[in-house]
Amino acid sequence: MVELKSPAEIERMWVTGQFVAQVLAELRERARVGVNLLELEAHVRERIRQRGAQSCYWDYAPSFGRGPFRNTVCLSVNDAVLHGLPFDYALRDGDVLSADLAVGIDGWVADSATTVIVGTQAAPDQRLVRATEEALDAAIAVALPGNRIGDISAAIAAVANAYGYPVNTEFGGHGLGRTMHEDPHIPNAGKPGRGYTLRPGLTIAIEPWFARTTNRIYTDPDGWTIRSADGSRTAHSEHTVAITEDGPRVLTRAA
Ligand code: MG
Ligand code: MG
């Protein structure tokens, strides 16, 4: 069931979204060569504690993971793309790090992800990150009342196709608000004009992610981390967006 949010509720999600944006910006700043993933996890955990926020990941135990998750941020390096379990690993020059953060404040959730290249930026990695960011922008641009979920999906896939990256449709975007995952599901590829009609008050996380040379994935032996099947590098960009009469409002973009 899709729950539409009132303008006041969207305002509360925006408050959460600004916190998520701030913490992700701090992670981008801190993601330097030699920094351990566990230090980044500890930073997020402390920020959530200070803010009196609730981690959406802590104790999360979905069917696709080996729950419960006991971390506050997903950190996915290189061929890892989603649900990366923070572990004892010091970042190396040229690593591609995705950070995905979902928290609730006073019962309202926001979810966002960003990918940063650590140290030396290899051109193929920059291109991959740029593709996910452009796909996210293209998807947000069509997140308009009267359009359909399929328009968002198609916008993401069109950018992937233009760049030559295959698209996986198992994991994609989703509704959110009171919880991290609500209806509708938003695949990262689909047909324009199909699916649920976007209405003012719909709040969704849009999250294109691509691997350079495959659309297949597997789960790491850690039970959580999802990796590209062929070991190719990956990137992930995500924002929480509210559909409004005035167009898309990106709740997790720093004001
Ligand atoms: Mg996320
Ligand atoms: Mg999400």
Short mmCIF file of C-alpha atoms and ligand atoms in Angstrom, two decimals:
data_model
loop_
_atom_site.label_atom_id
_atom_site.label_comp_id
_atom_site.label_asym_id
_atom_site.label_seq_id
_atom_site.Cartn_x
_atom_site.Cartn_y
_atom_site.Cartn_z
CA MET A 1 0.00 0.00 0.00
CA VAL A 2 1.27 3.45 -0.88
CA GLU A 3 0.90 6.11 1.80
CA LEU A 4 0.83 9.72 0.63
CA LYS A 5 2.38 12.23 3.05
CA SER A 6 1.00 15.62 4.00
CA PRO A 7 3.12 18.75 3.43
CA ALA A 8 3.83 18.83 7.19
CA GLU A 9 5.03 15.23 7.10
CA ILE A 10 7.25 15.94 4.12
CA GLU A 11 8.70 18.85 6.08
CA ARG A 12 9.64 16.44 8.85
CA MET A 13 11.26 14.08 6.36
CA TRP A 14 13.21 17.06 5.05
CA VAL A 15 14.61 17.63 8.54
CA THR A 16 15.83 14.03 8.57
CA GLY A 17 17.07 14.39 5.00
CA GLN A 18 19.23 17.36 5.92
CA PHE A 19 20.86 15.35 8.69
CA VAL A 20 21.54 12.47 6.29
CA ALA A 21 23.02 14.91 3.76
CA GLN A 22 25.28 16.41 6.41
CA VAL A 23 26.60 13.06 7.64
CA LEU A 24 27.23 11.81 4.09
CA ALA A 25 29.16 15.02 3.36
CA GLU A 26 31.26 14.32 6.45
CA LEU A 27 31.95 10.79 5.22
CA ARG A 28 33.03 12.10 1.81
CA GLU A 29 35.43 14.43 3.58
CA ARG A 30 36.77 11.67 5.84
CA ALA A 31 37.18 9.01 3.15
CA ARG A 32 40.93 9.37 2.75
CA VAL A 33 43.69 6.85 2.03
CA GLY A 34 44.43 4.88 5.20
CA VAL A 35 41.13 5.57 6.92
CA ASN A 36 39.50 2.40 8.21
CA LEU A 37 35.87 1.59 7.34
CA LEU A 38 35.29 0.94 11.03
CA GLU A 39 36.32 4.54 11.81
CA LEU A 40 33.70 5.78 9.34
CA GLU A 41 31.09 3.51 10.93
CA ALA A 42 32.04 4.79 14.40
CA HIS A 43 31.68 8.38 13.19
CA VAL A 44 28.18 7.78 11.86
CA ARG A 45 27.17 5.92 14.99
CA GLU A 46 28.29 8.84 17.17
CA ARG A 47 26.54 11.43 14.97
CA ILE A 48 23.29 9.45 15.16
CA ARG A 49 23.62 9.18 18.93
CA GLN A 50 24.31 12.94 19.31
CA ARG A 51 21.32 13.81 17.16
CA GLY A 52 18.97 11.43 18.96
CA ALA A 53 18.21 9.82 15.60
CA GLN A 54 17.44 6.16 14.97
CA SER A 55 19.49 4.03 12.62
CA CYS A 56 17.28 2.20 10.12
CA TYR A 57 20.01 -0.42 9.70
CA TRP A 58 20.69 -1.41 13.29
CA ASP A 59 19.01 -4.77 13.94
CA TYR A 60 17.58 -4.75 10.42
CA ALA A 61 16.97 -8.36 9.39
CA PRO A 62 15.46 -8.61 5.89
CA SER A 63 15.12 -11.81 3.91
CA PHE A 64 18.10 -10.93 1.70
CA GLY A 65 20.64 -10.49 4.51
CA ARG A 66 22.08 -12.50 7.35
CA GLY A 67 20.51 -10.43 10.07
CA PRO A 68 20.48 -8.63 12.31
CA PHE A 69 22.69 -5.89 10.85
CA ARG A 70 24.77 -4.28 13.60
CA ASN A 71 26.05 -1.17 11.88
CA THR A 72 24.68 2.28 11.10
CA VAL A 73 25.99 2.82 7.57
CA CYS A 74 26.55 0.62 4.53
CA LEU A 75 30.06 1.02 3.13
CA SER A 76 30.69 -0.70 -0.20
CA VAL A 77 34.17 -0.68 -1.74
CA ASN A 78 35.03 -1.30 -5.42
CA ASP A 79 33.15 -4.42 -6.59
CA ALA A 80 30.85 -4.16 -3.54
CA VAL A 81 27.82 -2.07 -4.46
CA LEU A 82 25.01 -2.45 -1.94
CA HIS A 83 24.58 -3.32 1.74
CA GLY A 84 28.32 -3.24 2.32
CA LEU A 85 29.06 -4.46 5.83
CA PRO A 86 31.72 -2.23 7.39
CA PHE A 87 34.80 -4.30 8.26
CA ASP A 88 38.42 -3.84 9.29
CA TYR A 89 39.76 -2.36 6.06
CA ALA A 90 41.93 0.70 5.49
CA LEU A 91 40.99 2.60 2.34
CA ARG A 92 43.57 2.48 -0.46
CA ASP A 93 44.46 4.99 -3.14
CA GLY A 94 41.92 4.78 -5.97
CA ASP A 95 39.26 2.86 -4.05
CA VAL A 96 35.65 3.56 -5.02
CA LEU A 97 33.60 3.87 -1.83
CA SER A 98 29.81 4.01 -1.70
CA ALA A 99 28.19 5.12 1.55
CA ASP A 100 24.48 4.50 2.03
CA LEU A 101 22.72 5.98 5.05
CA ALA A 102 19.12 5.72 6.24
CA VAL A 103 17.98 7.14 9.57
CA GLY A 104 14.80 8.24 11.27
CA ILE A 105 14.28 11.37 13.35
CA ASP A 106 11.08 11.59 15.37
CA GLY A 107 9.68 8.75 13.30
CA TRP A 108 10.44 10.11 9.83
CA VAL A 109 13.00 8.43 7.62
CA ALA A 110 15.34 9.64 4.89
CA ASP A 111 17.71 7.52 2.79
CA SER A 112 20.60 8.63 0.60
CA ALA A 113 23.79 7.24 -0.88
CA THR A 114 26.88 8.75 -2.43
CA THR A 115 30.01 7.38 -4.09
CA VAL A 116 33.44 8.89 -3.59
CA ILE A 117 36.77 7.98 -5.19
CA VAL A 118 39.53 7.88 -2.58
CA GLY A 119 42.76 9.63 -3.55
CA THR A 120 43.76 9.24 -7.20
CA GLN A 121 40.75 9.39 -9.51
CA ALA A 122 40.90 6.89 -12.38
CA ALA A 123 38.97 8.08 -15.44
CA PRO A 124 36.86 4.90 -15.81
CA ASP A 125 35.80 5.20 -12.17
CA GLN A 126 34.94 8.89 -12.55
CA ARG A 127 32.83 8.00 -15.57
CA LEU A 128 30.97 5.29 -13.65
CA VAL A 129 30.23 7.58 -10.71
CA ARG A 130 29.13 10.34 -13.08
CA ALA A 131 26.73 7.93 -14.79
CA THR A 132 24.93 7.09 -11.55
CA GLU A 133 24.71 10.78 -10.65
CA GLU A 134 23.35 11.69 -14.08
CA ALA A 135 20.88 8.82 -13.91
CA LEU A 136 19.72 10.07 -10.53
CA ASP A 137 19.30 13.62 -11.87
CA ALA A 138 17.42 12.34 -14.92
CA ALA A 139 15.12 10.27 -12.72
CA ILE A 140 14.43 13.16 -10.37
CA ALA A 141 13.59 15.38 -13.33
CA VAL A 142 10.67 13.12 -14.29
CA ALA A 143 9.43 12.63 -10.70
CA LEU A 144 6.38 14.77 -11.46
CA PRO A 145 2.69 14.41 -10.64
CA GLY A 146 0.95 12.46 -13.40
CA ASN A 147 4.09 10.63 -14.52
CA ARG A 148 4.52 6.97 -13.66
CA ILE A 149 7.09 4.85 -11.84
CA GLY A 150 8.04 3.48 -15.27
CA ASP A 151 9.13 6.97 -16.35
CA ILE A 152 11.62 7.07 -13.48
CA SER A 153 12.86 3.56 -14.27
CA ALA A 154 13.22 4.35 -17.97
CA ALA A 155 15.11 7.58 -17.26
CA ILE A 156 17.67 5.66 -15.20
CA ALA A 157 18.08 2.92 -17.79
CA ALA A 158 18.45 5.46 -20.61
CA VAL A 159 21.49 6.99 -18.93
CA ALA A 160 22.97 3.55 -18.22
CA ASN A 161 22.45 2.58 -21.84
CA ALA A 162 24.04 5.78 -23.09
CA TYR A 163 27.12 5.01 -21.00
CA GLY A 164 27.07 1.32 -21.93
CA TYR A 165 26.52 0.00 -18.42
CA PRO A 166 24.20 -2.98 -17.89
CA VAL A 167 21.33 -2.54 -15.42
CA ASN A 168 20.30 -4.90 -12.65
CA THR A 169 16.63 -4.72 -11.70
CA GLU A 170 16.61 -6.84 -8.52
CA PHE A 171 17.50 -3.99 -6.19
CA GLY A 172 16.23 -0.49 -6.88
CA GLY A 173 14.37 2.42 -5.36
CA HIS A 174 11.39 2.33 -3.03
CA GLY A 175 8.80 4.31 -1.17
CA LEU A 176 9.75 5.44 2.34
CA GLY A 177 8.64 7.69 5.15
CA ARG A 178 7.58 6.02 8.37
CA THR A 179 9.91 3.15 7.54
CA MET A 180 12.91 2.70 5.26
CA HIS A 181 11.17 0.47 2.73
CA GLU A 182 7.58 1.09 1.66
CA ASP A 183 5.66 0.66 -1.57
CA PRO A 184 6.13 1.23 -4.44
CA HIS A 185 9.24 -0.58 -5.69
CA ILE A 186 11.15 1.41 -8.31
CA PRO A 187 13.22 -0.80 -10.64
CA ASN A 188 16.25 0.78 -12.29
CA ALA A 189 14.87 -0.11 -15.73
CA GLY A 190 11.34 -0.17 -17.10
CA LYS A 191 8.83 1.09 -19.62
CA PRO A 192 7.77 4.75 -19.73
CA GLY A 193 4.09 5.32 -18.99
CA ARG A 194 3.77 2.11 -16.95
CA GLY A 195 3.25 1.46 -13.28
CA TYR A 196 1.94 3.45 -10.34
CA THR A 197 1.01 7.06 -11.08
CA LEU A 198 3.07 9.62 -9.16
CA ARG A 199 0.99 11.90 -6.94
CA PRO A 200 1.77 14.85 -4.68
CA GLY A 201 2.68 13.44 -1.28
CA LEU A 202 4.45 10.36 -2.62
CA THR A 203 7.92 10.08 -1.08
CA ILE A 204 10.45 7.80 -2.73
CA ALA A 205 14.10 6.87 -2.65
CA ILE A 206 15.56 6.80 -6.16
CA GLU A 207 18.82 4.87 -6.32
CA PRO A 208 20.59 4.04 -9.56
CA TRP A 209 23.61 1.78 -9.17
CA PHE A 210 25.70 0.28 -11.92
CA ALA A 211 28.59 -2.11 -12.30
CA ARG A 212 30.90 -1.47 -15.23
CA THR A 213 30.55 -4.74 -17.08
CA THR A 214 27.77 -6.84 -15.56
CA ASN A 215 24.22 -6.70 -14.28
CA ARG A 216 24.71 -9.82 -12.18
CA ILE A 217 25.50 -9.83 -8.48
CA TYR A 218 26.28 -12.19 -5.63
CA THR A 219 26.26 -11.96 -1.87
CA ASP A 220 29.60 -11.96 -0.09
CA PRO A 221 30.23 -14.70 2.51
CA ASP A 222 29.69 -11.98 5.15
CA GLY A 223 25.98 -12.50 4.43
CA TRP A 224 25.27 -8.85 3.54
CA THR A 225 27.61 -7.24 1.06
CA ILE A 226 26.40 -7.44 -2.54
CA ARG A 227 29.15 -7.54 -5.16
CA SER A 228 29.30 -7.47 -8.94
CA ALA A 229 29.44 -11.01 -10.33
CA ASP A 230 32.55 -10.34 -12.41
CA GLY A 231 34.42 -8.23 -9.87
CA SER A 232 34.01 -5.04 -11.91
CA ARG A 233 33.77 -1.76 -10.05
CA THR A 234 30.45 -0.25 -9.06
CA ALA A 235 28.86 3.03 -8.04
CA HIS A 236 25.61 4.05 -6.34
CA SER A 237 23.78 7.38 -5.97
CA GLU A 238 20.56 7.86 -4.04
CA HIS A 239 18.25 10.65 -2.92
CA THR A 240 14.97 10.79 -1.06
CA VAL A 241 12.50 12.75 -3.17
CA ALA A 242 9.01 14.08 -2.47
CA ILE A 243 6.56 14.45 -5.36
CA THR A 244 4.88 17.85 -4.96
CA GLU A 245 2.56 20.09 -6.98
CA ASP A 246 5.61 22.28 -7.57
CA GLY A 247 7.75 19.43 -8.84
CA PRO A 248 10.28 17.10 -7.24
CA ARG A 249 11.70 18.15 -3.89
CA VAL A 250 15.01 16.48 -3.03
CA LEU A 251 14.88 16.01 0.73
CA THR A 252 18.43 14.69 1.09
CA ARG A 253 20.19 17.45 -0.86
CA ALA A 254 21.89 19.96 1.44
CA ALA A 255 19.91 23.21 1.47
MG MG B 1 19.96 3.78 0.80
MG MG B 2 17.21 3.05 -0.46
#
